[in-house]
Amino acid sequence: MALSYLANISRYIPELILCFTMVGLILIEATYGDKEKGSSKGYLFGFAFIGLLSSLVYLVQALPMAPVSLFTNAVVIDPFSTLAKIIMVLGTGFCIYLNKVSKDIYEDMKSEYTIIAVGVLIGGMLLASANNMLILYIGIETLSILSYVLASLKKHDSRSSEAGLKYVLYGGVSGGIMLFGMSHIFGMVGTIQFAELIHVLPTLDNSKLLILMPSFILFFAGIGYKISCVPFHMWTPDVYEGSPLPVTTFFSIVPKVAGIAALVRVSMTFFGSDSSVLQMSWVALLSVAAALTMTVGNVSAIGQRSVKRMLAYSSISHAGVMMLGVLVLSDIGVKAILFYGITYLFMTLVAFFVTSFVQDKYGNDHFERFNGLMSKHPVMAICMIVVMFSLAGLPPLSGFVAKFNILSAILSKKYYVLAIITVLNSVVSLYYYMKIVRLMVFKESESSEGIAGFSFTNQVIISALCIPVVVLGIFWDKIILLADGAKIFIK
Amino acid sequence: MMTLASYLFISFALFAAGVAVIIARKNIIAMLLGIELMLNAAALNFAAYTRFLNNNYEGHIMSLFIIVIAAAEAAVGLAIVIRFFQIRDSIHVDDATQLQS
């Protein structure tokens, strides 16, 4: 018994490292936090980056290992969840760096951002490998409760506290709805373990199925809120706009990837194998939600003045595209989602990094602030253009390949209408992404003064983040082959 | 004689009351109370289903965790409400309208 626990823990090292990192960060902040400004920050960021890096190393070397489920089936470690965790750890690391250099976070709040971001990351990793309802719920709540704090991090700013307030209210309501759905699912199948649930689901009679259907819709509310799919997306633009920019960057990567991973796990375990009434209604629910998510996200993004709000709506529509990969309910869809997640990470990071430094300079992030960026900072402008083309899904960039994979997955199941909607949405999104490109290249800036945020180091980091966007677009077949070799999923 | 149906009825009434409070009331504290009602409805469901249908303790564990997490959520929520009140001098949702396009 004791030995099996030890063996369990050896596969759980990445999360444990992060837990210790979080505790260590709190101790460092408590010990050195009151000293004169800046002296403690070096230790703090150094410690955070070391923790994230060692966790990343463990995750990468665990990637080819065989899937296992730990702690009496509560947590499952498979290549799928490990890849999702790698995306999240990378995203958190870059967000902490952005927090370090951005002016949008108060100087004395930078350490708190770091601590809470690591906490959210732990919640996201828990969610990505959740294998029973309790862990799923704990993961979602760890993710949410710490995110509320992050959203209202600028505590003297009325917009930031309003963002936190809206996040709390929407989050609490959707958490309650999800739990109510879960409780009825538990009542009907008699277990909270996903592994046992699969065997019980096909044996149920019609009266129980009748109760399960609305329960699954309620259950979907919780996950749908985390990935901001359409009926539950109302909080997203407000929270993204009110939060400081490094927080917005963080929100559009970590909770979203974790939520998609949880949605994939739930869909694949519950509905992956049998073709029952439940599966059909789940697919119908997901396809309607995905189509609405893409359309509403893209159409609302058109009229925005603030680039941050535009990127918020665009992240909604990207979540919709990722949901398309879920409703295929097969390995090809899961692989497409993983590839999409990786490219989405880099595209989002570059777009938000550039926006953040522009905003630090001018105090707001309206579209006209990008005027003439091409003549002032050509490298940055080219990076931004590449990313905008990629987000819109133009070849030969990685955004195109990611969308292409998703499309080929849904076409393999003959969902032609959804494919047409996706392509039309891609065309719509071209409009607002190209708006930034047009302003950067063809408009004159009002002043020729450079942007201080684009120091040499930051330019190098942004350009380095831009390289995968191009490289993944050209050498994508190698990556897909790599994913083919690993057995992505256990059932 | 309390049957499963009566527990489910009570929990559904609690849940409906929570939803009604959130929709009808404009006071943020009242809305947080409504969220608590919804969570408690779910916790009651878990306990009731375990008592009447199953022999394992998963439902009881689940409802214990719900209580703990609800407390944590309420703590963070109230802290944010206090911050909002200090800035805006109001705990009315209709005053939270700065972030709209």
Coordinates of C-alpha atoms in Angstrom, one line a residue:
Chain A
M1 CA 0.0 0.0 0.0
A2 CA 2.6 2.5 1.1
L3 CA 4.8 1.4 -1.8
S4 CA 2.1 2.0 -4.4
Y5 CA 1.6 5.5 -3.0
L6 CA 5.3 6.2 -3.4
A7 CA 5.1 4.9 -7.0
N8 CA 2.1 7.2 -7.6
I9 CA 3.9 10.2 -6.3
S10 CA 6.8 9.6 -8.6
R11 CA 4.5 10.2 -11.6
Y12 CA 3.0 13.3 -9.9
I13 CA 6.3 15.2 -9.5
P14 CA 5.5 18.2 -11.9
E15 CA 2.5 19.2 -9.8
L16 CA 4.4 18.7 -6.6
I17 CA 7.2 20.8 -7.7
L18 CA 4.7 23.6 -8.5
C19 CA 3.1 23.2 -5.1
F20 CA 6.4 23.6 -3.4
T21 CA 7.2 26.5 -5.7
M22 CA 4.1 28.3 -4.6
V23 CA 4.8 27.8 -0.9
G24 CA 8.4 28.9 -1.4
L25 CA 7.2 32.0 -3.2
I26 CA 4.9 32.9 -0.4
L27 CA 7.8 32.4 2.1
I28 CA 10.2 34.5 0.0
E29 CA 7.6 37.2 -0.2
A30 CA 6.9 37.1 3.5
T31 CA 10.6 37.2 4.4
Y32 CA 12.0 39.8 1.9
G33 CA 8.8 41.5 0.8
D34 CA 9.1 44.5 3.1
K35 CA 12.7 45.3 2.3
E36 CA 13.4 48.2 -0.1
K37 CA 11.8 47.9 -3.5
G38 CA 13.3 45.5 -6.0
S39 CA 15.7 43.6 -3.8
S40 CA 13.3 40.7 -3.1
K41 CA 12.0 40.6 -6.7
G42 CA 15.1 39.0 -8.0
Y43 CA 14.9 36.1 -5.7
L44 CA 11.2 35.7 -6.3
F45 CA 11.3 35.6 -10.1
G46 CA 14.4 33.5 -10.0
F47 CA 12.7 30.9 -7.8
A48 CA 9.5 31.0 -9.9
F49 CA 11.3 30.4 -13.1
I50 CA 13.4 27.6 -11.7
G51 CA 10.3 25.9 -10.4
L52 CA 8.4 26.2 -13.7
L53 CA 11.5 25.1 -15.6
S54 CA 12.0 22.0 -13.6
S55 CA 8.4 21.1 -13.8
L56 CA 8.6 21.6 -17.6
V57 CA 11.6 19.3 -17.8
Y58 CA 9.8 16.6 -15.8
L59 CA 6.7 16.9 -18.0
V60 CA 8.7 16.6 -21.2
Q61 CA 10.5 13.5 -20.1
A62 CA 7.2 12.0 -18.9
L63 CA 5.7 12.5 -22.4
P64 CA 6.6 9.1 -23.9
M65 CA 5.7 7.2 -20.7
A66 CA 2.8 4.8 -20.6
P67 CA -0.5 6.2 -19.2
V68 CA -1.3 5.5 -15.6
S69 CA -4.1 6.5 -13.3
L70 CA -3.0 7.5 -9.8
F71 CA -4.5 8.0 -6.3
T72 CA -7.3 5.3 -6.6
N73 CA -8.2 6.5 -10.1
A74 CA -8.7 10.1 -9.1
V75 CA -6.0 11.5 -11.5
V76 CA -4.9 10.1 -14.8
I77 CA -1.5 10.9 -16.4
D78 CA -1.5 10.3 -20.1
P79 CA 0.3 12.0 -23.0
F80 CA -2.7 14.1 -23.7
S81 CA -2.9 15.6 -20.3
T82 CA 0.9 16.0 -20.2
L83 CA 0.9 17.9 -23.5
A84 CA -1.9 20.2 -22.2
K85 CA 0.2 20.7 -19.0
I86 CA 3.2 21.6 -21.1
I87 CA 1.2 24.3 -22.9
M88 CA 0.0 25.7 -19.6
V89 CA 3.4 25.7 -18.0
L90 CA 4.9 27.5 -21.0
G91 CA 2.1 30.0 -21.0
T92 CA 2.4 30.7 -17.3
G93 CA 6.2 31.2 -17.6
F94 CA 5.8 33.8 -20.3
C95 CA 3.0 35.5 -18.5
I96 CA 5.1 35.8 -15.4
Y97 CA 7.8 37.4 -17.5
L98 CA 5.3 39.8 -19.0
N99 CA 4.1 40.7 -15.5
K100 CA 7.7 41.4 -14.6
V101 CA 8.3 43.9 -17.4
S102 CA 4.8 45.4 -17.8
K103 CA 3.8 48.7 -16.2
D104 CA 0.1 47.6 -16.0
I105 CA 0.7 45.8 -12.7
Y106 CA 1.6 47.8 -9.6
E107 CA 5.2 47.3 -8.5
D108 CA 4.2 45.8 -5.1
M109 CA 1.6 43.5 -6.8
K110 CA 4.1 41.8 -9.1
S111 CA 5.0 39.2 -6.5
E112 CA 1.4 38.4 -5.8
Y113 CA 0.7 37.9 -9.5
T114 CA 3.5 35.4 -9.6
I115 CA 2.2 33.4 -6.5
I116 CA -1.4 33.4 -7.7
A117 CA -0.5 32.5 -11.3
V118 CA 1.4 29.4 -10.1
G119 CA -1.7 28.5 -8.0
V120 CA -4.0 28.8 -11.0
L121 CA -1.5 26.7 -13.0
I122 CA -1.8 23.9 -10.3
G123 CA -5.6 24.1 -10.6
G124 CA -5.3 23.9 -14.4
M125 CA -3.1 20.9 -14.2
L126 CA -5.5 19.2 -11.8
L127 CA -8.3 19.9 -14.2
A128 CA -6.4 18.6 -17.2
S129 CA -5.8 15.2 -15.6
A130 CA -9.1 14.9 -13.6
N131 CA -10.5 11.4 -13.7
N132 CA -13.4 11.8 -11.3
M133 CA -16.1 14.4 -10.7
L134 CA -14.6 15.6 -7.4
I135 CA -11.2 16.3 -8.9
L136 CA -12.9 18.0 -11.8
Y137 CA -14.9 20.2 -9.5
I138 CA -11.8 21.0 -7.3
G139 CA -9.8 21.8 -10.4
I140 CA -12.4 24.2 -11.8
E141 CA -12.8 25.9 -8.4
T142 CA -9.0 26.2 -7.8
L143 CA -8.8 27.7 -11.2
S144 CA -11.7 30.1 -10.7
I145 CA -11.2 31.3 -7.1
L146 CA -7.6 32.3 -7.8
S147 CA -8.6 33.9 -11.1
Y148 CA -11.1 36.1 -9.3
V149 CA -8.2 37.5 -7.3
L150 CA -6.1 38.0 -10.4
A151 CA -8.9 39.8 -12.2
S152 CA -9.1 42.4 -9.4
L153 CA -5.4 42.7 -8.9
K154 CA -5.3 46.4 -9.6
K155 CA -7.0 47.1 -6.4
H156 CA -7.3 50.9 -6.6
D157 CA -8.7 50.8 -10.1
S158 CA -12.5 50.7 -10.4
R159 CA -12.5 48.8 -13.7
S160 CA -10.4 46.0 -12.3
S161 CA -12.5 45.5 -9.2
E162 CA -15.6 45.5 -11.4
A163 CA -14.0 42.8 -13.5
G164 CA -13.3 40.8 -10.4
L165 CA -16.9 41.2 -9.2
K166 CA -18.4 40.1 -12.5
Y167 CA -16.1 37.1 -12.6
V168 CA -17.1 36.1 -9.1
L169 CA -20.8 36.3 -9.8
Y170 CA -20.8 34.5 -13.2
G171 CA -18.3 32.0 -11.9
G172 CA -20.3 31.2 -8.8
V173 CA -23.5 30.8 -10.7
S174 CA -22.1 28.5 -13.3
G175 CA -20.2 26.5 -10.6
G176 CA -23.5 26.0 -8.8
I177 CA -25.3 24.9 -11.9
M178 CA -22.5 22.5 -12.8
L179 CA -22.6 20.9 -9.4
F180 CA -26.4 20.5 -9.5
G181 CA -26.0 18.7 -12.8
M182 CA -23.2 16.5 -11.4
S183 CA -25.3 15.6 -8.4
H184 CA -28.0 14.2 -10.6
I185 CA -25.5 12.3 -12.8
F186 CA -24.1 10.8 -9.6
G187 CA -27.5 9.8 -8.5
M188 CA -28.4 8.1 -11.7
V189 CA -25.1 6.2 -12.3
G190 CA -24.1 5.8 -8.6
T191 CA -20.4 6.7 -8.9
I192 CA -18.2 9.7 -9.4
Q193 CA -15.4 7.8 -11.0
F194 CA -15.2 8.3 -14.8
A195 CA -13.6 4.9 -15.2
E196 CA -16.7 3.2 -13.7
L197 CA -19.1 5.6 -15.2
I198 CA -18.3 4.4 -18.7
H199 CA -19.4 0.9 -17.9
V200 CA -22.6 2.0 -16.2
L201 CA -23.8 4.4 -18.9
P202 CA -24.8 1.9 -21.6
T203 CA -26.8 -0.2 -19.1
L204 CA -29.2 2.5 -18.0
D205 CA -32.9 2.4 -18.8
N206 CA -34.9 5.1 -20.5
S207 CA -36.3 6.8 -17.4
K208 CA -32.8 7.4 -16.1
L209 CA -31.6 8.6 -19.4
L210 CA -34.4 11.1 -19.3
I211 CA -32.9 12.6 -16.2
L212 CA -29.4 12.3 -17.4
M213 CA -29.9 14.5 -20.5
P214 CA -30.7 17.8 -18.7
S215 CA -28.1 16.9 -16.1
F216 CA -25.4 16.8 -18.7
I217 CA -26.6 20.1 -20.1
L218 CA -26.2 21.6 -16.6
F219 CA -22.9 19.9 -16.2
F220 CA -21.7 21.5 -19.5
A221 CA -22.5 24.9 -18.0
G222 CA -19.5 24.7 -15.7
I223 CA -16.9 23.7 -18.3
G224 CA -18.5 26.0 -20.9
Y225 CA -18.1 28.9 -18.6
K226 CA -14.4 28.2 -18.2
I227 CA -13.8 28.0 -22.0
S228 CA -16.3 30.9 -22.5
C229 CA -18.5 29.2 -25.1
V230 CA -21.5 31.1 -26.1
P231 CA -24.4 31.0 -23.7
F232 CA -21.9 31.5 -20.9
H233 CA -19.5 33.9 -22.5
M234 CA -20.9 37.2 -21.2
W235 CA -18.3 37.7 -18.6
T236 CA -15.3 37.3 -21.0
P237 CA -15.1 40.6 -22.7
D238 CA -15.7 42.6 -19.5
V239 CA -13.3 40.6 -17.4
Y240 CA -10.6 40.6 -20.1
E241 CA -11.0 44.4 -20.6
G242 CA -11.0 45.3 -16.9
S243 CA -8.1 43.1 -15.8
P244 CA -4.5 44.3 -16.2
L245 CA -3.0 43.1 -19.5
P246 CA -0.6 40.4 -18.1
V247 CA -3.7 38.9 -16.4
T248 CA -5.7 39.0 -19.6
T249 CA -2.9 37.2 -21.4
F250 CA -2.9 34.6 -18.6
F251 CA -6.7 34.2 -18.7
S252 CA -6.8 33.6 -22.5
I253 CA -4.3 30.8 -22.2
V254 CA -4.2 28.7 -19.0
P255 CA -7.9 28.4 -18.0
K256 CA -9.0 28.0 -21.6
V257 CA -6.5 25.2 -22.3
A258 CA -7.4 23.5 -19.0
G259 CA -11.1 23.8 -19.7
I260 CA -10.7 22.4 -23.2
A261 CA -8.7 19.5 -21.8
A262 CA -11.4 18.7 -19.3
L263 CA -14.1 18.9 -22.0
V264 CA -12.1 16.5 -24.1
R265 CA -11.7 14.1 -21.3
V266 CA -15.3 14.2 -20.3
S267 CA -16.6 13.8 -23.9
M268 CA -14.1 11.1 -24.8
T269 CA -14.7 9.0 -21.7
F270 CA -18.5 9.3 -21.5
F271 CA -19.4 9.4 -25.2
G272 CA -16.3 8.2 -27.0
S273 CA -17.2 4.5 -27.4
D274 CA -21.0 3.9 -27.7
S275 CA -23.5 5.6 -30.0
S276 CA -26.5 6.1 -27.8
V277 CA -29.1 8.8 -27.5
L278 CA -27.0 10.6 -24.9
Q279 CA -24.0 10.7 -27.3
M280 CA -26.1 12.2 -30.1
S281 CA -27.6 14.9 -27.8
W282 CA -24.1 15.7 -26.5
V283 CA -22.7 16.1 -30.0
A284 CA -25.8 18.2 -31.0
L285 CA -25.2 20.4 -27.9
L286 CA -21.5 20.8 -28.6
S287 CA -22.0 21.6 -32.3
V288 CA -24.6 24.2 -31.7
A289 CA -22.5 25.8 -28.9
A290 CA -19.3 25.7 -31.1
A291 CA -21.0 27.3 -34.1
L292 CA -22.5 30.0 -31.9
T293 CA -19.3 30.6 -30.1
M294 CA -17.3 31.1 -33.3
T295 CA -19.9 33.3 -34.9
V296 CA -20.7 35.5 -31.9
G297 CA -17.0 35.9 -31.1
N298 CA -16.1 37.0 -34.5
V299 CA -19.1 39.3 -35.2
S300 CA -18.6 41.1 -31.9
A301 CA -14.9 41.5 -32.4
I302 CA -15.5 43.6 -35.5
G303 CA -16.8 46.8 -33.8
Q304 CA -14.3 47.1 -31.0
R305 CA -12.1 50.1 -30.4
S306 CA -9.8 48.4 -27.8
V307 CA -7.3 45.9 -29.1
K308 CA -7.5 44.0 -25.8
R309 CA -11.3 43.6 -26.1
M310 CA -10.9 42.6 -29.8
L311 CA -8.4 39.9 -28.7
A312 CA -10.8 38.8 -26.0
Y313 CA -13.6 38.2 -28.6
S314 CA -11.1 36.5 -30.9
S315 CA -10.1 34.2 -28.1
I316 CA -13.8 33.3 -27.7
S317 CA -14.0 32.4 -31.4
H318 CA -10.8 30.3 -31.2
A319 CA -12.3 28.4 -28.2
G320 CA -15.3 27.7 -30.6
V321 CA -12.9 26.2 -33.2
M322 CA -11.3 24.0 -30.6
M323 CA -14.7 22.7 -29.5
L324 CA -15.2 21.5 -33.0
G325 CA -12.3 19.1 -32.5
V326 CA -14.1 17.8 -29.3
L327 CA -17.3 16.9 -31.0
V328 CA -15.6 14.6 -33.5
L329 CA -15.1 12.3 -30.5
S330 CA -12.1 10.5 -32.0
D331 CA -8.3 10.6 -31.7
I332 CA -7.9 12.6 -34.8
G333 CA -9.9 15.4 -33.2
V334 CA -7.9 15.2 -30.0
K335 CA -4.7 15.6 -32.0
A336 CA -6.1 18.5 -33.9
I337 CA -7.0 20.2 -30.6
L338 CA -3.5 19.7 -29.2
F339 CA -1.9 21.1 -32.3
Y340 CA -4.3 24.0 -32.2
G341 CA -3.5 24.6 -28.5
I342 CA 0.2 24.8 -29.2
T343 CA -0.1 27.3 -32.0
Y344 CA -2.8 29.3 -30.1
L345 CA -0.4 29.6 -27.2
F346 CA 2.4 31.2 -29.3
M347 CA 0.0 33.4 -31.4
T348 CA -1.8 34.8 -28.3
L349 CA 1.5 35.4 -26.4
V350 CA 3.0 37.5 -29.3
A351 CA -0.2 39.5 -29.8
F352 CA -0.6 40.3 -26.1
F353 CA 3.1 41.0 -25.6
V354 CA 3.1 43.6 -28.4
T355 CA -0.2 45.1 -27.2
S356 CA 1.1 45.3 -23.7
F357 CA 4.1 47.4 -24.6
V358 CA 2.1 49.7 -26.8
Q359 CA -0.4 50.2 -24.0
D360 CA 2.4 50.9 -21.4
K361 CA 3.6 53.7 -23.7
Y362 CA 0.2 55.4 -24.4
G363 CA -1.9 54.5 -21.4
N364 CA -4.6 52.8 -23.5
D365 CA -4.8 50.2 -26.2
H366 CA -7.1 51.7 -28.9
F367 CA -6.5 50.6 -32.4
E368 CA -5.0 54.0 -33.5
R369 CA -2.1 53.5 -31.0
F370 CA -0.7 51.0 -33.5
N371 CA -0.4 53.7 -36.2
G372 CA 2.9 53.7 -37.9
L373 CA 4.5 50.9 -35.8
M374 CA 6.1 49.6 -39.0
S375 CA 8.3 52.7 -39.3
K376 CA 9.2 52.9 -35.6
H377 CA 9.8 49.2 -34.7
P378 CA 9.8 47.2 -38.0
V379 CA 10.7 43.9 -36.3
M380 CA 7.9 44.1 -33.9
A381 CA 5.5 45.2 -36.6
I382 CA 6.5 42.2 -38.7
C383 CA 6.0 39.8 -35.8
M384 CA 2.5 41.3 -35.2
I385 CA 1.6 41.0 -38.8
V386 CA 2.8 37.4 -38.9
V387 CA 0.7 36.6 -35.9
M388 CA -2.4 38.4 -37.2
F389 CA -2.2 36.4 -40.5
S390 CA -1.8 33.3 -38.5
L391 CA -4.7 34.0 -36.2
A392 CA -6.9 34.7 -39.2
G393 CA -5.7 31.3 -40.6
L394 CA -3.8 32.2 -43.7
P395 CA -1.3 29.8 -45.2
P396 CA 1.6 29.0 -44.8
L397 CA 1.4 29.9 -41.1
S398 CA 0.6 27.6 -38.2
G399 CA -2.8 29.0 -37.7
F400 CA -3.8 27.7 -41.1
V401 CA -2.5 24.3 -40.4
A402 CA -4.3 24.2 -37.0
K403 CA -7.6 25.2 -38.6
F404 CA -7.0 22.7 -41.4
N405 CA -6.5 19.8 -39.0
I406 CA -9.7 20.7 -37.2
L407 CA -11.6 21.0 -40.5
S408 CA -10.3 17.6 -41.7
A409 CA -11.3 16.1 -38.4
I410 CA -14.9 17.3 -38.7
L411 CA -15.1 16.5 -42.4
S412 CA -14.1 12.9 -41.6
K413 CA -17.4 12.7 -39.7
K414 CA -19.3 14.5 -42.5
Y415 CA -20.3 17.6 -40.5
Y416 CA -20.4 19.8 -43.7
V417 CA -22.5 22.6 -42.3
L418 CA -20.1 23.1 -39.4
A419 CA -17.1 23.2 -41.8
I420 CA -18.8 25.9 -43.9
I421 CA -19.5 27.9 -40.8
T422 CA -15.9 27.7 -39.7
V423 CA -14.6 28.8 -43.1
L424 CA -17.0 31.7 -43.3
N425 CA -16.0 32.8 -39.8
S426 CA -12.4 32.7 -40.8
V427 CA -13.2 35.2 -43.6
V428 CA -15.0 37.4 -41.1
S429 CA -12.1 37.4 -38.7
L430 CA -9.8 38.5 -41.5
Y431 CA -11.5 41.9 -41.4
Y432 CA -10.5 42.9 -37.9
Y433 CA -7.1 41.2 -37.9
M434 CA -6.2 43.1 -41.1
K435 CA -7.4 46.3 -39.5
I436 CA -4.3 46.3 -37.2
V437 CA -2.0 45.4 -40.1
R438 CA -3.4 48.2 -42.2
L439 CA -2.9 50.7 -39.3
M440 CA 0.6 49.6 -38.6
V441 CA 1.8 49.7 -42.2
F442 CA -0.1 52.5 -44.0
K443 CA -0.9 55.0 -41.3
E444 CA 1.4 57.7 -40.1
S445 CA 2.1 57.9 -36.4
E446 CA 1.5 61.2 -34.6
S447 CA 4.9 61.1 -33.0
S448 CA 8.1 59.5 -34.1
E449 CA 9.1 58.7 -30.5
G450 CA 10.0 55.0 -30.0
I451 CA 8.2 52.7 -27.5
A452 CA 10.4 52.2 -24.5
G453 CA 9.0 48.7 -23.8
F454 CA 10.5 47.3 -26.9
S455 CA 14.0 47.0 -25.4
F456 CA 16.5 44.6 -27.0
T457 CA 15.6 41.7 -24.7
N458 CA 11.9 42.1 -25.2
Q459 CA 12.3 42.3 -28.9
V460 CA 14.4 39.1 -28.9
I461 CA 11.8 37.3 -26.8
I462 CA 8.9 38.4 -29.0
S463 CA 10.7 37.4 -32.1
A464 CA 11.6 34.0 -30.6
L465 CA 7.9 33.4 -29.7
C466 CA 7.1 34.3 -33.3
I467 CA 9.4 31.6 -34.7
P468 CA 7.2 28.6 -33.8
V469 CA 4.2 30.3 -35.4
V470 CA 6.1 30.1 -38.8
V471 CA 8.0 26.9 -38.2
L472 CA 5.0 24.9 -37.1
G473 CA 3.2 26.1 -40.2
I474 CA 5.8 24.6 -42.5
F475 CA 7.0 21.5 -40.7
W476 CA 3.7 20.5 -39.2
D477 CA 3.7 17.0 -40.7
K478 CA 6.7 16.1 -38.4
I479 CA 4.7 17.2 -35.3
I480 CA 1.7 15.2 -36.4
L481 CA 3.8 12.1 -36.9
L482 CA 5.2 12.6 -33.5
A483 CA 1.7 12.7 -32.0
D484 CA 0.8 9.6 -34.0
G485 CA 3.6 7.6 -32.3
A486 CA 2.3 8.3 -28.8
K487 CA -1.0 6.7 -27.7
I488 CA -2.7 9.9 -26.8
F489 CA -5.6 8.7 -24.8
I490 CA -6.5 5.9 -22.4
K491 CA -10.0 4.8 -22.0
Chain B
M1 CA -41.4 8.8 6.3
M2 CA -38.8 10.7 4.3
T3 CA -38.3 9.3 0.8
L4 CA -35.7 10.2 -1.8
A5 CA -38.3 12.1 -3.7
S6 CA -38.9 14.5 -0.8
Y7 CA -35.1 15.2 -0.5
L8 CA -34.9 15.8 -4.2
F9 CA -38.0 18.1 -4.0
I10 CA -36.4 20.2 -1.2
S11 CA -33.1 20.4 -3.0
F12 CA -34.8 21.5 -6.3
A13 CA -36.7 24.1 -4.3
L14 CA -33.4 25.4 -2.8
F15 CA -31.9 25.5 -6.3
A16 CA -34.8 27.3 -7.8
A17 CA -34.8 29.8 -4.9
G18 CA -31.1 30.4 -5.5
V19 CA -31.6 31.1 -9.2
A20 CA -34.6 33.3 -8.4
V21 CA -32.5 35.3 -6.0
I22 CA -29.7 35.8 -8.5
I23 CA -32.1 36.9 -11.2
A24 CA -34.4 39.1 -9.1
R25 CA -32.2 40.8 -6.5
K26 CA -29.8 43.6 -7.4
N27 CA -27.8 43.5 -4.2
I28 CA -24.5 41.8 -4.6
I29 CA -24.5 40.3 -1.1
A30 CA -27.9 38.8 -1.8
M31 CA -26.6 37.3 -5.1
L32 CA -23.7 35.7 -3.3
L33 CA -26.3 34.2 -0.9
G34 CA -28.2 32.9 -3.9
I35 CA -25.0 31.2 -5.1
E36 CA -24.7 29.5 -1.7
L37 CA -28.2 28.2 -1.9
M38 CA -27.5 26.6 -5.3
L39 CA -24.3 25.0 -3.9
N40 CA -26.2 23.7 -0.9
A41 CA -28.9 22.3 -3.1
A42 CA -26.2 20.2 -4.9
A43 CA -24.7 19.1 -1.6
L44 CA -28.0 18.0 -0.3
N45 CA -28.6 16.0 -3.5
F46 CA -25.3 14.2 -3.1
A47 CA -26.0 13.3 0.5
A48 CA -29.5 12.1 -0.3
Y49 CA -28.5 10.0 -3.3
T50 CA -25.8 8.3 -1.3
R51 CA -28.2 7.6 1.6
F52 CA -30.9 6.1 -0.6
L53 CA -29.3 4.6 -3.6
N54 CA -25.6 3.8 -3.1
N55 CA -23.5 2.0 -0.6
N56 CA -20.3 3.9 -1.2
Y57 CA -19.3 7.1 0.5
E58 CA -18.4 9.1 -2.6
G59 CA -21.4 11.4 -2.3
H60 CA -20.7 12.2 1.3
I61 CA -17.1 13.1 0.5
M62 CA -18.4 15.2 -2.4
S63 CA -20.8 17.2 -0.2
L64 CA -18.1 17.8 2.4
F65 CA -15.8 19.2 -0.3
I66 CA -18.6 21.4 -1.6
I67 CA -19.0 23.0 1.8
V68 CA -15.3 23.7 2.1
I69 CA -15.0 25.1 -1.4
A70 CA -18.1 27.2 -1.0
A71 CA -16.6 28.8 2.1
A72 CA -13.4 29.6 0.2
E73 CA -15.4 31.1 -2.7
A74 CA -17.5 33.2 -0.4
A75 CA -14.4 34.6 1.3
V76 CA -12.8 35.7 -1.9
G77 CA -16.1 37.0 -3.2
L78 CA -16.8 39.1 -0.2
A79 CA -13.2 40.5 -0.3
I80 CA -13.9 41.6 -3.8
V81 CA -17.3 43.1 -2.9
I82 CA -15.6 45.1 -0.1
R83 CA -13.0 46.4 -2.5
F84 CA -15.8 47.3 -5.0
F85 CA -17.7 49.1 -2.2
Q86 CA -14.7 51.1 -1.1
I87 CA -14.2 52.4 -4.7
R88 CA -17.8 52.9 -5.8
D89 CA -19.7 53.4 -2.5
S90 CA -22.3 50.9 -3.6
I91 CA -23.1 47.2 -3.6
H92 CA -25.7 47.4 -6.3
V93 CA -25.1 45.4 -9.5
D94 CA -26.6 48.2 -11.6
D95 CA -23.6 50.3 -10.6
A96 CA -21.2 47.9 -12.2
T97 CA -21.6 49.2 -15.7
Q98 CA -18.2 50.8 -16.4
L99 CA -17.1 47.9 -18.6
Q100 CA -19.5 47.9 -21.4
S101 CA -18.8 48.7 -25.0

